[in-house]
């Protein structure tokens, strides 16, 4: 049973026992708010500057990803240049040009 289905069945059961739907929804809303606050507090995000902290962390993560991408591209570029240089040396050796230059 999904969480929505479970919640709906619990609401129906409580309504059948005499509780009003409005009261039940209010209790659920307050419990949800309390649970969310506890979850944020356990992560250290309960203060007013938590939003700024999260945005700053996202910015740092974006910068890290950009730096990592640039580093991978640089390594790939150097690898391709090295392969091309080796290919040219191989061609020079194979055609005898290397011995004529030396």
Short mmCIF file of C-alpha atoms in Angstrom, two decimals:
data_model
loop_
_atom_site.label_atom_id
_atom_site.label_comp_id
_atom_site.label_asym_id
_atom_site.label_seq_id
_atom_site.Cartn_x
_atom_site.Cartn_y
_atom_site.Cartn_z
CA UNK A 1 0.00 0.00 0.00
CA UNK A 2 1.35 3.42 -0.90
CA UNK A 3 1.85 6.18 1.63
CA UNK A 4 -1.09 8.13 0.18
CA UNK A 5 -3.30 5.06 0.36
CA UNK A 6 -2.29 4.38 3.94
CA UNK A 7 -2.98 7.97 4.93
CA UNK A 8 -6.38 7.89 3.21
CA UNK A 9 -7.35 4.67 4.98
CA UNK A 10 -6.27 6.04 8.36
CA UNK A 11 -8.30 9.20 7.72
CA UNK A 12 -11.33 7.13 6.80
CA UNK A 13 -10.93 4.98 9.90
CA UNK A 14 -10.61 8.00 12.21
CA UNK A 15 -13.59 9.69 10.55
CA UNK A 16 -15.60 6.53 11.10
CA UNK A 17 -14.72 6.70 14.79
CA UNK A 18 -16.04 10.25 15.08
CA UNK A 19 -13.11 12.53 14.34
CA UNK A 20 -13.72 15.36 11.91
CA UNK A 21 -11.75 15.43 8.67
CA UNK A 22 -10.71 19.05 9.28
CA UNK A 23 -9.24 18.16 12.68
CA UNK A 24 -7.43 15.16 11.25
CA UNK A 25 -5.98 17.18 8.40
CA UNK A 26 -4.79 19.80 10.90
CA UNK A 27 -3.10 17.13 13.01
CA UNK A 28 -1.44 15.66 9.90
CA UNK A 29 -0.25 19.07 8.77
CA UNK A 30 1.25 19.89 12.18
CA UNK A 31 2.89 16.47 12.43
CA UNK A 32 4.34 16.90 8.94
CA UNK A 33 5.70 20.33 9.83
CA UNK A 34 7.26 18.98 13.03
CA UNK A 35 8.81 16.04 11.17
CA UNK A 36 10.26 18.34 8.52
CA UNK A 37 11.73 20.63 11.17
CA UNK A 38 13.30 17.65 12.96
CA UNK A 39 14.78 16.36 9.71
CA UNK A 40 16.28 19.76 8.91
CA UNK A 41 17.61 20.08 12.46
CA UNK A 42 19.28 16.67 12.23
CA UNK A 43 21.06 17.91 9.07
CA UNK A 44 22.09 21.17 10.75
CA UNK A 45 19.82 23.25 8.53
CA UNK A 46 17.40 24.64 11.11
CA UNK A 47 18.74 28.20 11.29
CA UNK A 48 17.78 31.19 9.15
CA UNK A 49 20.97 31.08 7.07
CA UNK A 50 20.40 27.48 5.94
CA UNK A 51 19.10 28.59 2.53
CA UNK A 52 22.21 30.66 1.93
CA UNK A 53 24.39 27.73 3.02
CA UNK A 54 22.66 25.35 0.61
CA UNK A 55 22.98 27.82 -2.28
CA UNK A 56 26.67 28.28 -1.47
CA UNK A 57 27.22 24.53 -1.38
CA UNK A 58 25.49 24.15 -4.74
CA UNK A 59 27.69 26.87 -6.17
CA UNK A 60 30.81 25.14 -4.87
CA UNK A 61 29.63 21.82 -6.26
CA UNK A 62 29.03 23.43 -9.65
CA UNK A 63 32.53 24.93 -9.61
CA UNK A 64 34.00 21.53 -8.68
CA UNK A 65 32.16 19.87 -11.57
CA UNK A 66 33.40 22.54 -14.00
CA UNK A 67 36.99 22.13 -12.79
CA UNK A 68 36.77 18.35 -13.06
CA UNK A 69 35.37 18.60 -16.58
CA UNK A 70 38.16 20.99 -17.61
CA UNK A 71 40.81 18.70 -16.13
CA UNK A 72 39.44 15.67 -17.99
CA UNK A 73 39.35 17.64 -21.23
CA UNK A 74 42.95 18.80 -20.72
CA UNK A 75 44.18 15.27 -20.04
CA UNK A 76 42.32 13.97 -23.09
CA UNK A 77 43.82 16.75 -25.22
CA UNK A 78 47.37 15.93 -24.08
CA UNK A 79 46.77 12.23 -24.67
CA UNK A 80 45.64 12.91 -28.25
CA UNK A 81 48.67 15.15 -28.87
CA UNK A 82 50.99 12.45 -27.52
CA UNK A 83 49.42 9.81 -29.78
CA UNK A 84 49.75 12.09 -32.80
CA UNK A 85 53.41 12.81 -31.98
CA UNK A 86 54.12 9.09 -31.64
CA UNK A 87 52.33 8.47 -34.92
CA UNK A 88 54.49 11.09 -36.66
CA UNK A 89 57.67 9.60 -35.18
CA UNK A 90 56.54 6.15 -36.35
CA UNK A 91 55.89 7.43 -39.85
CA UNK A 92 59.30 9.16 -39.90
CA UNK A 93 61.03 5.95 -38.82
CA UNK A 94 59.06 3.81 -41.26
CA UNK A 95 59.78 6.06 -44.26
CA UNK A 96 63.46 6.47 -43.38
CA UNK A 97 63.10 10.21 -42.83
CA UNK A 98 64.38 9.79 -39.28
CA UNK A 99 67.76 8.49 -40.50
CA UNK A 100 68.09 11.25 -43.11
CA UNK A 101 67.53 13.89 -40.42
CA UNK A 102 69.98 12.30 -37.98
#
